[in-house]
PDB file of C-alpha atoms and ligand atoms in Angstrom:
ATOM      1  CA  MET A   1     -28.902   4.130   9.904  1.00 64.00           C
ATOM      2  CA  SER A   2     -25.818   4.928  11.956  1.00 77.00           C
ATOM      3  CA  LYS A   3     -22.657   4.823   9.803  1.00 95.00           C
ATOM      4  CA  ASP A   4     -20.432   2.740  12.085  1.00 97.00           C
ATOM      5  CA  VAL A   5     -17.840   0.896  10.091  1.00 98.00           C
ATOM      6  CA  MET A   6     -15.157  -1.566  11.485  1.00 97.00           C
ATOM      7  CA  LEU A   7     -11.725  -1.630   9.871  1.00 97.00           C
ATOM      8  CA  LEU A   8     -10.455  -5.129   9.327  1.00 97.00           C
ATOM      9  CA  SER A   9      -6.926  -4.025   8.458  1.00 95.00           C
ATOM     10  CA  SER A  10      -5.133  -0.933   7.920  1.00 94.00           C
ATOM     11  CA  VAL A  11      -5.939   0.875   4.677  1.00 96.00           C
ATOM     12  CA  PRO A  12      -3.947   3.290   2.528  1.00 96.00           C
ATOM     13  CA  THR A  13      -3.906   6.692   4.018  1.00 96.00           C
ATOM     14  CA  PHE A  14      -5.717   8.443   1.264  1.00 97.00           C
ATOM     15  CA  MET A  15      -8.627   5.920   1.588  1.00 98.00           C
ATOM     16  CA  MET A  16      -8.612   6.405   5.426  1.00 97.00           C
ATOM     17  CA  ASN A  17      -9.067  10.140   4.980  1.00 97.00           C
ATOM     18  CA  ASP A  18     -12.082   9.427   2.785  1.00 97.00           C
ATOM     19  CA  LEU A  19     -13.533   6.967   5.207  1.00 98.00           C
ATOM     20  CA  GLN A  20     -13.186   9.426   8.119  1.00 97.00           C
ATOM     21  CA  GLN A  21     -15.153  12.000   6.290  1.00 96.00           C
ATOM     22  CA  GLU A  22     -18.192   9.745   5.995  1.00 97.00           C
ATOM     23  CA  TYR A  23     -18.077   7.119   8.762  1.00 98.00           C
ATOM     24  CA  VAL A  24     -17.529   6.552  12.311  1.00 97.00           C
ATOM     25  CA  LEU A  25     -14.504   4.092  12.198  1.00 97.00           C
ATOM     26  CA  HIS A  26     -13.662   1.386  14.733  1.00 96.00           C
ATOM     27  CA  ASP A  27     -10.703  -0.846  15.117  1.00 92.00           C
ATOM     28  CA  HIS A  28     -11.969  -4.013  16.730  1.00 78.00           C
ATOM     29  CA  ALA A  29      -8.929  -4.478  18.841  1.00 80.00           C
ATOM     30  CA  HIS A  30      -9.650  -1.148  20.523  1.00 87.00           C
ATOM     31  CA  ILE A  31     -13.395  -1.090  21.053  1.00 86.00           C
ATOM     32  CA  LEU A  32     -14.113   0.017  24.742  1.00 86.00           C
ATOM     33  CA  ASP A  33     -17.719   0.739  24.428  1.00 90.00           C
ATOM     34  CA  PRO A  34     -19.587  -2.610  24.168  1.00 90.00           C
ATOM     35  CA  GLU A  35     -22.563  -0.845  22.299  1.00 93.00           C
ATOM     36  CA  VAL A  36     -20.171  -0.316  19.260  1.00 94.00           C
ATOM     37  CA  PHE A  37     -20.393  -4.087  18.572  1.00 95.00           C
ATOM     38  CA  THR A  38     -24.070  -3.850  17.810  1.00 96.00           C
ATOM     39  CA  LYS A  39     -23.692  -0.370  16.103  1.00 96.00           C
ATOM     40  CA  VAL A  40     -21.322  -1.669  13.425  1.00 97.00           C
ATOM     41  CA  THR A  41     -23.171  -2.584  10.257  1.00 98.00           C
ATOM     42  CA  ALA A  42     -20.238  -2.731   7.755  1.00 98.00           C
ATOM     43  CA  PHE A  43     -16.653  -3.878   7.654  1.00 98.00           C
ATOM     44  CA  VAL A  44     -13.865  -2.595   5.398  1.00 98.00           C
ATOM     45  CA  GLY A  45     -10.380  -3.986   4.818  1.00 97.00           C
ATOM     46  CA  VAL A  46      -7.577  -4.669   2.532  1.00 96.00           C
ATOM     47  CA  GLY A  47      -8.110  -8.072   0.647  1.00 90.00           C
ATOM     48  CA  SER A  48      -4.797  -9.690   1.431  1.00 81.00           C
ATOM     49  CA  ALA A  49      -4.880  -8.738   5.187  1.00 91.00           C
ATOM     50  CA  ALA A  50      -8.560  -8.833   6.025  1.00 94.00           C
ATOM     51  CA  LYS A  51      -9.587 -11.764   8.158  1.00 95.00           C
ATOM     52  CA  VAL A  52     -13.235 -12.587   8.955  1.00 97.00           C
ATOM     53  CA  ASP A  53     -14.188 -15.807  10.690  1.00 96.00           C
ATOM     54  CA  ARG A  54     -17.352 -17.122  12.448  1.00 97.00           C
ATOM     55  CA  ASN A  55     -16.189 -15.821  15.842  1.00 96.00           C
ATOM     56  CA  LEU A  56     -15.698 -12.242  14.530  1.00 96.00           C
ATOM     57  CA  LEU A  57     -18.969 -12.200  12.887  1.00 97.00           C
ATOM     58  CA  ALA A  58     -20.784 -13.454  16.114  1.00 96.00           C
ATOM     59  CA  MET A  59     -19.267 -10.398  17.810  1.00 95.00           C
ATOM     60  CA  PHE A  60     -20.974  -8.013  15.468  1.00 96.00           C
ATOM     61  CA  PRO A  61     -24.709  -9.269  15.133  1.00 97.00           C
ATOM     62  CA  ASN A  62     -25.725  -6.281  12.777  1.00 97.00           C
ATOM     63  CA  VAL A  63     -23.120  -6.443  10.200  1.00 98.00           C
ATOM     64  CA  LYS A  64     -24.719  -6.790   6.795  1.00 98.00           C
ATOM     65  CA  MET A  65     -21.874  -5.866   4.281  1.00 98.00           C
ATOM     66  CA  ILE A  66     -18.101  -6.352   3.987  1.00 98.00           C
ATOM     67  CA  SER A  67     -16.295  -4.132   1.625  1.00 98.00           C
ATOM     68  CA  ILE A  68     -12.927  -5.656   0.405  1.00 98.00           C
ATOM     69  CA  PHE A  69     -10.277  -3.375  -1.118  1.00 98.00           C
ATOM     70  CA  GLY A  70      -8.800  -6.006  -3.435  1.00 98.00           C
ATOM     71  CA  VAL A  71      -9.877  -8.677  -5.837  1.00 98.00           C
ATOM     72  CA  GLY A  72      -8.947 -11.425  -3.467  1.00 97.00           C
ATOM     73  CA  TYR A  73     -11.055 -12.198  -0.478  1.00 97.00           C
ATOM     74  CA  ASP A  74      -9.601 -15.508   0.892  1.00 96.00           C
ATOM     75  CA  GLY A  75      -9.383 -14.240   4.376  1.00 96.00           C
ATOM     76  CA  ILE A  76     -13.185 -14.018   4.549  1.00 97.00           C
ATOM     77  CA  ASP A  77     -15.199 -17.137   5.645  1.00 97.00           C
ATOM     78  CA  VAL A  78     -17.727 -16.565   2.829  1.00 97.00           C
ATOM     79  CA  ALA A  79     -20.078 -19.455   3.869  1.00 97.00           C
ATOM     80  CA  ALA A  80     -20.336 -17.932   7.452  1.00 98.00           C
ATOM     81  CA  ALA A  81     -20.953 -14.489   6.029  1.00 98.00           C
ATOM     82  CA  LYS A  82     -23.705 -15.897   3.709  1.00 98.00           C
ATOM     83  CA  GLU A  83     -25.364 -17.666   6.536  1.00 97.00           C
ATOM     84  CA  ARG A  84     -25.888 -14.300   8.167  1.00 97.00           C
ATOM     85  CA  GLY A  85     -27.150 -12.666   5.009  1.00 98.00           C
ATOM     86  CA  ILE A  86     -23.919 -10.590   4.773  1.00 98.00           C
ATOM     87  CA  GLN A  87     -23.018  -9.240   1.280  1.00 98.00           C
ATOM     88  CA  VAL A  88     -19.259  -9.074   0.430  1.00 98.00           C
ATOM     89  CA  THR A  89     -17.938  -6.897  -2.256  1.00 98.00           C
ATOM     90  CA  HIS A  90     -14.367  -6.673  -3.751  1.00 98.00           C
ATOM     91  CA  THR A  91     -12.556  -4.687  -6.479  1.00 98.00           C
ATOM     92  CA  PRO A  92     -12.195  -6.781  -9.512  1.00 98.00           C
ATOM     93  CA  ASP A  93     -11.183  -5.423 -13.142  1.00 98.00           C
ATOM     94  CA  VAL A  94      -9.603  -2.214 -12.008  1.00 98.00           C
ATOM     95  CA  LEU A  95      -6.234  -3.952 -10.987  1.00 98.00           C
ATOM     96  CA  THR A  96      -6.255  -6.617 -13.611  1.00 98.00           C
ATOM     97  CA  ASP A  97      -3.740  -4.754 -15.952  1.00 98.00           C
ATOM     98  CA  ASP A  98      -1.290  -3.773 -13.042  1.00 98.00           C
ATOM     99  CA  VAL A  99      -1.034  -7.259 -11.667  1.00 98.00           C
ATOM    100  CA  ALA A 100      -0.578  -8.665 -15.295  1.00 98.00           C
ATOM    101  CA  ASP A 101       2.064  -5.871 -15.947  1.00 99.00           C
ATOM    102  CA  LEU A 102       3.869  -7.075 -12.815  1.00 99.00           C
ATOM    103  CA  ALA A 103       3.713 -10.738 -13.865  1.00 99.00           C
ATOM    104  CA  MET A 104       5.404  -9.798 -17.135  1.00 98.00           C
ATOM    105  CA  GLY A 105       7.805  -7.643 -15.238  1.00 98.00           C
ATOM    106  CA  LEU A 106       8.755 -10.626 -12.945  1.00 99.00           C
ATOM    107  CA  ILE A 107       9.158 -12.840 -15.912  1.00 98.00           C
ATOM    108  CA  LEU A 108      11.584 -10.406 -17.581  1.00 98.00           C
ATOM    109  CA  SER A 109      13.347  -9.697 -14.306  1.00 98.00           C
ATOM    110  CA  ILE A 110      14.296 -13.163 -13.457  1.00 98.00           C
ATOM    111  CA  GLY A 111      14.649 -14.423 -16.979  1.00 98.00           C
ATOM    112  CA  ARG A 112      16.933 -11.541 -17.999  1.00 98.00           C
ATOM    113  CA  ARG A 113      18.169 -11.254 -14.399  1.00 98.00           C
ATOM    114  CA  ILE A 114      17.532  -7.564 -14.362  1.00 98.00           C
ATOM    115  CA  PRO A 115      17.888  -6.931 -10.674  1.00 98.00           C
ATOM    116  CA  GLN A 116      21.028  -8.976 -10.450  1.00 97.00           C
ATOM    117  CA  SER A 117      22.460  -6.966 -13.279  1.00 98.00           C
ATOM    118  CA  ASP A 118      21.605  -3.842 -11.584  1.00 98.00           C
ATOM    119  CA  LYS A 119      23.477  -5.114  -8.430  1.00 97.00           C
ATOM    120  CA  PHE A 120      26.483  -6.129 -10.605  1.00 98.00           C
ATOM    121  CA  VAL A 121      26.814  -2.655 -12.145  1.00 98.00           C
ATOM    122  CA  ARG A 122      26.426  -0.798  -8.870  1.00 98.00           C
ATOM    123  CA  ASN A 123      29.060  -3.120  -7.211  1.00 98.00           C
ATOM    124  CA  GLY A 124      31.512  -2.135  -9.926  1.00 98.00           C
ATOM    125  CA  ASP A 125      31.832  -5.710 -10.869  1.00 98.00           C
ATOM    126  CA  TRP A 126      31.516  -4.930 -14.679  1.00 98.00           C
ATOM    127  CA  VAL A 127      35.092  -3.840 -14.867  1.00 98.00           C
ATOM    128  CA  SER A 128      36.468  -7.281 -13.743  1.00 98.00           C
ATOM    129  CA  GLU A 129      34.196  -9.607 -15.705  1.00 97.00           C
ATOM    130  CA  PRO A 130      31.197  -9.873 -18.086  1.00 98.00           C
ATOM    131  CA  PHE A 131      27.732 -10.498 -16.532  1.00 98.00           C
ATOM    132  CA  THR A 132      26.690 -14.192 -16.698  1.00 97.00           C
ATOM    133  CA  MET A 133      24.298 -15.123 -19.546  1.00 97.00           C
ATOM    134  CA  THR A 134      20.541 -14.875 -18.943  1.00 97.00           C
ATOM    135  CA  ARG A 135      17.503 -16.667 -20.246  1.00 96.00           C
ATOM    136  CA  LYS A 136      15.318 -15.750 -23.360  1.00 97.00           C
ATOM    137  CA  VAL A 137      11.839 -14.686 -22.936  1.00 98.00           C
ATOM    138  CA  THR A 138      10.554 -13.987 -26.442  1.00 98.00           C
ATOM    139  CA  GLY A 139       9.283 -17.221 -28.150  1.00 98.00           C
ATOM    140  CA  THR A 140       9.398 -19.450 -25.021  1.00 98.00           C
ATOM    141  CA  ARG A 141       6.503 -21.393 -23.620  1.00 98.00           C
ATOM    142  CA  LEU A 142       4.382 -19.692 -20.943  1.00 99.00           C
ATOM    143  CA  GLY A 143       1.972 -21.898 -18.706  1.00 99.00           C
ATOM    144  CA  VAL A 144      -0.761 -20.040 -16.988  1.00 98.00           C
ATOM    145  CA  VAL A 145      -2.329 -21.639 -13.877  1.00 98.00           C
ATOM    146  CA  GLY A 146      -5.802 -19.960 -13.826  1.00 98.00           C
ATOM    147  CA  LEU A 147      -6.971 -18.381 -16.957  1.00 98.00           C
ATOM    148  CA  GLY A 148      -9.301 -15.946 -15.217  1.00 97.00           C
ATOM    149  CA  ARG A 149      -9.290 -12.058 -15.678  1.00 97.00           C
ATOM    150  CA  ILE A 150      -5.619 -11.779 -14.619  1.00 98.00           C
ATOM    151  CA  GLY A 151      -4.469 -14.952 -16.353  1.00 98.00           C
ATOM    152  CA  GLN A 152      -5.923 -13.704 -19.567  1.00 98.00           C
ATOM    153  CA  ALA A 153      -4.341 -10.276 -19.217  1.00 98.00           C
ATOM    154  CA  ILE A 154      -0.998 -11.940 -18.553  1.00 98.00           C
ATOM    155  CA  ALA A 155      -1.520 -14.109 -21.806  1.00 98.00           C
ATOM    156  CA  LYS A 156      -2.385 -11.101 -23.791  1.00 98.00           C
ATOM    157  CA  ARG A 157       1.026  -9.551 -22.927  1.00 98.00           C
ATOM    158  CA  ALA A 158       2.892 -12.774 -23.353  1.00 98.00           C
ATOM    159  CA  ALA A 159       1.505 -12.990 -26.850  1.00 98.00           C
ATOM    160  CA  ALA A 160       3.208  -9.767 -27.699  1.00 98.00           C
ATOM    161  CA  PHE A 161       6.488 -11.678 -26.741  1.00 98.00           C
ATOM    162  CA  ASP A 162       5.495 -14.376 -29.127  1.00 98.00           C
ATOM    163  CA  MET A 163       5.328 -16.711 -26.346  1.00 98.00           C
ATOM    164  CA  THR A 164       3.403 -20.029 -26.797  1.00 98.00           C
ATOM    165  CA  ILE A 165       0.659 -20.059 -24.339  1.00 98.00           C
ATOM    166  CA  ALA A 166      -1.094 -22.860 -22.563  1.00 98.00           C
ATOM    167  CA  TYR A 167      -2.982 -23.097 -19.389  1.00 98.00           C
ATOM    168  CA  THR A 168      -4.719 -25.188 -16.816  1.00 98.00           C
ATOM    169  CA  GLY A 169      -7.745 -24.656 -14.538  1.00 97.00           C
ATOM    170  CA  ARG A 170     -10.823 -26.330 -13.248  1.00 95.00           C
ATOM    171  CA  ARG A 171     -11.969 -26.919 -16.893  1.00 96.00           C
ATOM    172  CA  ALA A 172     -10.985 -25.975 -20.424  1.00 97.00           C
ATOM    173  CA  LYS A 173     -12.465 -22.683 -21.540  1.00 96.00           C
ATOM    174  CA  THR A 174     -14.347 -23.169 -24.919  1.00 94.00           C
ATOM    175  CA  ASN A 175     -13.243 -19.619 -26.072  1.00 93.00           C
ATOM    176  CA  ALA A 176      -9.602 -19.662 -25.198  1.00 97.00           C
ATOM    177  CA  PRO A 177      -7.306 -20.153 -28.120  1.00 97.00           C
ATOM    178  CA  PHE A 178      -4.675 -21.869 -26.006  1.00 98.00           C
ATOM    179  CA  ARG A 179      -3.783 -25.443 -25.251  1.00 98.00           C
ATOM    180  CA  TYR A 180      -5.269 -26.753 -22.067  1.00 98.00           C
ATOM    181  CA  TYR A 181      -3.818 -29.241 -19.793  1.00 98.00           C
ATOM    182  CA  PRO A 182      -5.879 -30.884 -17.027  1.00 98.00           C
ATOM    183  CA  THR A 183      -3.276 -30.687 -14.307  1.00 98.00           C
ATOM    184  CA  ALA A 184      -0.601 -28.117 -13.147  1.00 98.00           C
ATOM    185  CA  SER A 185       2.040 -30.917 -13.424  1.00 98.00           C
ATOM    186  CA  GLU A 186       1.371 -31.432 -17.150  1.00 98.00           C
ATOM    187  CA  LEU A 187       1.372 -27.669 -17.755  1.00 98.00           C
ATOM    188  CA  ALA A 188       4.643 -27.246 -15.895  1.00 99.00           C
ATOM    189  CA  ALA A 189       6.321 -30.103 -17.846  1.00 98.00           C
ATOM    190  CA  ASN A 190       5.467 -28.148 -21.052  1.00 98.00           C
ATOM    191  CA  SER A 191       6.377 -24.649 -19.772  1.00 98.00           C
ATOM    192  CA  ASP A 192       9.474 -22.428 -19.668  1.00 98.00           C
ATOM    193  CA  TYR A 193       7.785 -20.056 -17.366  1.00 98.00           C
ATOM    194  CA  LEU A 194       4.949 -21.179 -15.206  1.00 99.00           C
ATOM    195  CA  VAL A 195       2.813 -18.257 -13.803  1.00 98.00           C
ATOM    196  CA  VAL A 196       0.186 -18.811 -11.395  1.00 98.00           C
ATOM    197  CA  ALA A 197      -2.924 -16.470 -11.301  1.00 98.00           C
ATOM    198  CA  VAL A 198      -5.685 -18.401  -9.249  1.00 98.00           C
ATOM    199  CA  PRO A 199      -7.430 -17.086  -6.222  1.00 97.00           C
ATOM    200  CA  GLY A 200      -6.235 -18.116  -2.771  1.00 97.00           C
ATOM    201  CA  GLY A 201      -8.079 -20.077  -0.283  1.00 95.00           C
ATOM    202  CA  ASP A 202      -8.564 -23.717   0.727  1.00 95.00           C
ATOM    203  CA  ASP A 203      -9.324 -24.809  -2.935  1.00 95.00           C
ATOM    204  CA  THR A 204      -5.950 -23.786  -4.262  1.00 97.00           C
ATOM    205  CA  LYS A 205      -3.831 -24.296  -1.056  1.00 98.00           C
ATOM    206  CA  ASN A 206      -0.416 -25.829  -1.985  1.00 98.00           C
ATOM    207  CA  MET A 207      -1.445 -26.684  -5.483  1.00 98.00           C
ATOM    208  CA  ILE A 208       1.942 -25.827  -6.640  1.00 98.00           C
ATOM    209  CA  ASN A 209       3.736 -28.530  -4.783  1.00 98.00           C
ATOM    210  CA  ALA A 210       6.959 -30.409  -5.137  1.00 98.00           C
ATOM    211  CA  GLN A 211       5.648 -32.544  -7.883  1.00 98.00           C
ATOM    212  CA  VAL A 212       4.598 -29.680  -9.957  1.00 98.00           C
ATOM    213  CA  LEU A 213       8.007 -28.009  -9.398  1.00 98.00           C
ATOM    214  CA  LYS A 214       9.728 -31.212 -10.331  1.00 98.00           C
ATOM    215  CA  ALA A 215       7.797 -31.083 -13.682  1.00 98.00           C
ATOM    216  CA  LEU A 216       8.681 -27.659 -14.363  1.00 98.00           C
ATOM    217  CA  GLY A 217      12.350 -28.777 -14.082  1.00 98.00           C
ATOM    218  CA  PRO A 218      15.904 -27.337 -13.951  1.00 98.00           C
ATOM    219  CA  LYS A 219      15.289 -24.972 -16.795  1.00 98.00           C
ATOM    220  CA  GLY A 220      11.705 -23.774 -15.620  1.00 98.00           C
ATOM    221  CA  ILE A 221      10.972 -20.438 -13.956  1.00 98.00           C
ATOM    222  CA  PHE A 222       8.157 -20.066 -11.605  1.00 99.00           C
ATOM    223  CA  ILE A 223       6.273 -16.842 -11.317  1.00 99.00           C
ATOM    224  CA  ASN A 224       3.629 -15.993  -8.394  1.00 98.00           C
ATOM    225  CA  ILE A 225       1.468 -12.897  -8.368  1.00 98.00           C
ATOM    226  CA  ALA A 226      -1.457 -14.569  -6.783  1.00 98.00           C
ATOM    227  CA  ARG A 227      -1.316 -15.737  -3.179  1.00 98.00           C
ATOM    228  CA  GLY A 228       1.547 -17.352  -1.235  1.00 98.00           C
ATOM    229  CA  SER A 229      -0.895 -20.000  -0.100  1.00 98.00           C
ATOM    230  CA  VAL A 230      -1.151 -21.556  -3.521  1.00 98.00           C
ATOM    231  CA  VAL A 231       2.522 -22.782  -3.325  1.00 98.00           C
ATOM    232  CA  ASP A 232       4.067 -25.200  -0.957  1.00 98.00           C
ATOM    233  CA  GLN A 233       6.671 -22.638  -0.030  1.00 98.00           C
ATOM    234  CA  THR A 234       8.790 -25.182   1.789  1.00 98.00           C
ATOM    235  CA  ALA A 235       9.067 -27.296  -1.457  1.00 98.00           C
ATOM    236  CA  LEU A 236       9.685 -24.065  -3.519  1.00 98.00           C
ATOM    237  CA  ILE A 237      12.651 -22.966  -1.310  1.00 98.00           C
ATOM    238  CA  GLN A 238      14.085 -26.488  -1.566  1.00 98.00           C
ATOM    239  CA  ALA A 239      13.592 -26.449  -5.238  1.00 98.00           C
ATOM    240  CA  LEU A 240      15.394 -23.071  -5.629  1.00 98.00           C
ATOM    241  CA  LYS A 241      18.130 -24.171  -3.234  1.00 98.00           C
ATOM    242  CA  ASP A 242      18.901 -27.451  -4.998  1.00 98.00           C
ATOM    243  CA  LYS A 243      18.226 -25.809  -8.476  1.00 98.00           C
ATOM    244  CA  SER A 244      15.646 -28.280  -9.518  1.00 98.00           C
ATOM    245  CA  ILE A 245      13.912 -25.310 -10.944  1.00 98.00           C
ATOM    246  CA  ALA A 246      15.900 -22.363 -12.525  1.00 98.00           C
ATOM    247  CA  GLY A 247      14.456 -19.483 -10.708  1.00 98.00           C
ATOM    248  CA  ALA A 248      11.403 -17.658  -9.431  1.00 98.00           C
ATOM    249  CA  GLY A 249       9.780 -14.316  -9.431  1.00 98.00           C
ATOM    250  CA  LEU A 250       7.502 -13.845  -6.419  1.00 98.00           C
ATOM    251  CA  ASP A 251       5.196 -11.012  -5.327  1.00 98.00           C
ATOM    252  CA  VAL A 252       3.425 -13.003  -2.672  1.00 98.00           C
ATOM    253  CA  PHE A 253       4.494 -15.238   0.197  1.00 98.00           C
ATOM    254  CA  TRP A 254       3.261 -17.129   3.306  1.00 98.00           C
ATOM    255  CA  ASP A 255       2.930 -14.907   6.320  1.00 96.00           C
ATOM    256  CA  GLU A 256       3.504 -11.524   4.526  1.00 96.00           C
ATOM    257  CA  PRO A 257       5.378  -9.258   5.387  1.00 96.00           C
ATOM    258  CA  ASN A 258       7.533 -11.572   7.517  1.00 97.00           C
ATOM    259  CA  ILE A 259       8.840 -13.698   4.615  1.00 97.00           C
ATOM    260  CA  ASP A 260      11.081 -16.677   5.217  1.00 98.00           C
ATOM    261  CA  PRO A 261      14.735 -15.234   5.430  1.00 98.00           C
ATOM    262  CA  GLN A 262      16.027 -18.228   3.355  1.00 98.00           C
ATOM    263  CA  PHE A 263      14.644 -16.302   0.296  1.00 98.00           C
ATOM    264  CA  PHE A 264      17.177 -13.435   0.939  1.00 98.00           C
ATOM    265  CA  LYS A 265      20.169 -15.758   0.228  1.00 97.00           C
ATOM    266  CA  LEU A 266      18.902 -17.143  -2.972  1.00 98.00           C
ATOM    267  CA  GLN A 267      20.441 -15.715  -6.137  1.00 95.00           C
ATOM    268  CA  ASN A 268      17.861 -17.334  -8.392  1.00 97.00           C
ATOM    269  CA  VAL A 269      14.807 -15.487  -7.175  1.00 98.00           C
ATOM    270  CA  VAL A 270      13.421 -11.901  -7.578  1.00 98.00           C
ATOM    271  CA  LEU A 271      11.287 -10.730  -4.715  1.00 98.00           C
ATOM    272  CA  THR A 272       8.710  -7.885  -4.635  1.00 98.00           C
ATOM    273  CA  PRO A 273       6.526  -6.866  -1.708  1.00 98.00           C
ATOM    274  CA  HIS A 274       2.929  -7.809  -2.779  1.00 97.00           C
ATOM    275  CA  ASN A 275       3.067  -5.015  -5.337  1.00 97.00           C
ATOM    276  CA  GLY A 276       0.644  -6.428  -7.997  1.00 98.00           C
ATOM    277  CA  SER A 277      -1.805  -3.581  -7.704  1.00 98.00           C
ATOM    278  CA  ASN A 278       0.492  -1.096  -6.221  1.00 98.00           C
ATOM    279  CA  THR A 279       0.292   1.927  -8.462  1.00 98.00           C
ATOM    280  CA  HIS A 280      -1.112   5.356  -7.656  1.00 98.00           C
ATOM    281  CA  GLU A 281      -3.704   5.068 -10.276  1.00 98.00           C
ATOM    282  CA  THR A 282      -4.928   1.560  -9.403  1.00 98.00           C
ATOM    283  CA  ARG A 283      -4.938   1.950  -5.648  1.00 98.00           C
ATOM    284  CA  ARG A 284      -7.041   5.124  -6.131  1.00 98.00           C
ATOM    285  CA  ALA A 285      -9.427   3.187  -8.422  1.00 98.00           C
ATOM    286  CA  MET A 286      -9.705   0.289  -5.997  1.00 98.00           C
ATOM    287  CA  ALA A 287     -10.294   2.693  -3.023  1.00 98.00           C
ATOM    288  CA  ASP A 288     -12.988   4.438  -5.146  1.00 98.00           C
ATOM    289  CA  LEU A 289     -14.738   1.158  -5.853  1.00 98.00           C
ATOM    290  CA  ALA A 290     -14.506  -0.062  -2.202  1.00 98.00           C
ATOM    291  CA  LEU A 291     -15.914   3.217  -1.123  1.00 98.00           C
ATOM    292  CA  ALA A 292     -18.591   3.160  -3.740  1.00 98.00           C
ATOM    293  CA  ASN A 293     -19.721  -0.139  -2.505  1.00 98.00           C
ATOM    294  CA  LEU A 294     -19.898   1.063   1.004  1.00 98.00           C
ATOM    295  CA  LYS A 295     -21.782   4.160   0.063  1.00 98.00           C
ATOM    296  CA  ALA A 296     -24.234   2.141  -1.916  1.00 98.00           C
ATOM    297  CA  PHE A 297     -24.798  -0.135   1.121  1.00 98.00           C
ATOM    298  CA  PHE A 298     -25.521   2.810   3.467  1.00 98.00           C
ATOM    299  CA  ASP A 299     -27.751   4.492   0.715  1.00 98.00           C
ATOM    300  CA  GLU A 300     -29.724   1.128   0.363  1.00 97.00           C
ATOM    301  CA  GLN A 301     -28.613   0.798  -3.217  1.00 98.00           C
ATOM    302  CA  PRO A 302     -27.605  -2.255  -5.146  1.00 98.00           C
ATOM    303  CA  LEU A 303     -23.872  -2.989  -4.381  1.00 98.00           C
ATOM    304  CA  LEU A 304     -21.631  -2.514  -7.353  1.00 98.00           C
ATOM    305  CA  THR A 305     -19.224  -5.392  -7.317  1.00 98.00           C
ATOM    306  CA  LEU A 306     -20.310  -8.316  -5.220  1.00 98.00           C
ATOM    307  CA  ILE A 307     -18.142 -11.379  -4.952  1.00 98.00           C
ATOM    308  CA  PRO A 308     -19.455 -14.205  -7.176  1.00 97.00           C
ATOM    309  CA  GLU A 309     -20.787 -16.182  -4.222  1.00 97.00           C
ATOM    310  CA  CYS A 310     -22.984 -13.282  -3.134  1.00 97.00           C
ATOM    311  CA  GLN A 311     -24.474 -12.591  -6.604  1.00 96.00           C
TER     312      GLN A 311
HETATM  313  C1  8YV B 401      -4.014  -6.456  -2.399  1.00 89.61           C
HETATM  314  C2  8YV B 401      -4.444  -8.157  -3.799  1.00 89.61           C
HETATM  315  O1  8YV B 401      -5.268  -6.286  -2.073  1.00 89.61           O
HETATM  316  O2  8YV B 401      -6.380  -7.521  -4.993  1.00 89.61           O
HETATM  317  C3  8YV B 401      -5.814  -8.382  -4.275  1.00 89.61           C
HETATM  318  O3  8YV B 401      -6.301  -9.532  -4.114  1.00 89.61           O
HETATM  319  O4  8YV B 401      -3.797  -9.092  -3.393  1.00 89.61           O
HETATM  320  C4  8YV B 401      -3.969  -6.814  -3.800  1.00 89.61           C
HETATM  321  O5  8YV B 401      -4.531  -5.889  -4.715  1.00 89.61           O
HETATM  322  C5  8YV B 401      -3.181  -5.215  -2.249  1.00 89.61           C
HETATM  323  O6  8YV B 401      -1.907  -5.578  -2.502  1.00 89.61           O
HETATM  324  C6  8YV B 401      -3.250  -4.780  -0.720  1.00 89.61           C
HETATM  325  O7  8YV B 401      -2.471  -5.546   0.090  1.00 89.61           O
END
């Protein structure tokens, strides 16, 4: 089988180097030879940037596999892929700890105002006045929206901070030792920190809306390490502006990396650049898994980590 692979997005340089050793790589915006469209049998791309719709699939009739670097695959039209018998893989598990670590980091950062404190010290402001008081983390109430792999890893860390944990999701989990609320609004009304850890996509689009933010209230802090699409960002900016919530720690946004400049002026928000899985160790592990899935495909072996819909 020819080893023609199309890149859906840019990938980390070290992964690109590995890909170049094994495959003939194409970038669909720069395909000059029309035969390439029939030669490509696999796509590879970074989860949060890879977009595959029906039109793209129709251009590549022989694609049978999509390897996603990332756990989220909300840019892929999975139904369209399945209709064509295409198998989609992703990289779950290997990034769970890092994303949960960052969620805790954001809770501490915005609660204790660590980046703001750093700025205060650097600016030389400490000599003139004490820093404003911050918010306690230990012993507070954490609401987890989506108690999947990452949600559970966040809960595990929060338990070490003596936080009282509750969650919402499609249904209550029989084995979860935490209180379940059927809606995000009810959970928000009973949380000091509300962290969202659900997949992106149509099912979760704007699920954190003005009503949920209102329920979180003026002492509540919102944390997002999932996808920008799960929050009505217009409502979020408004809530931060009028202080109807206390603050937010955000790793994900609408239209990354061109995020709404209104965020830059807000003092009650900590912003990170979609860094959840961004450690040397985890990005290497994600690349290894994405490459192993690709190799398994070309070796005609079972794929290692199919997305649930393809299992
Ligand atoms: C990104 C992620 O893939 O795994 C996911 O779903 O969002 C991340 O790990 C990564 O940040 C590259 O953009």
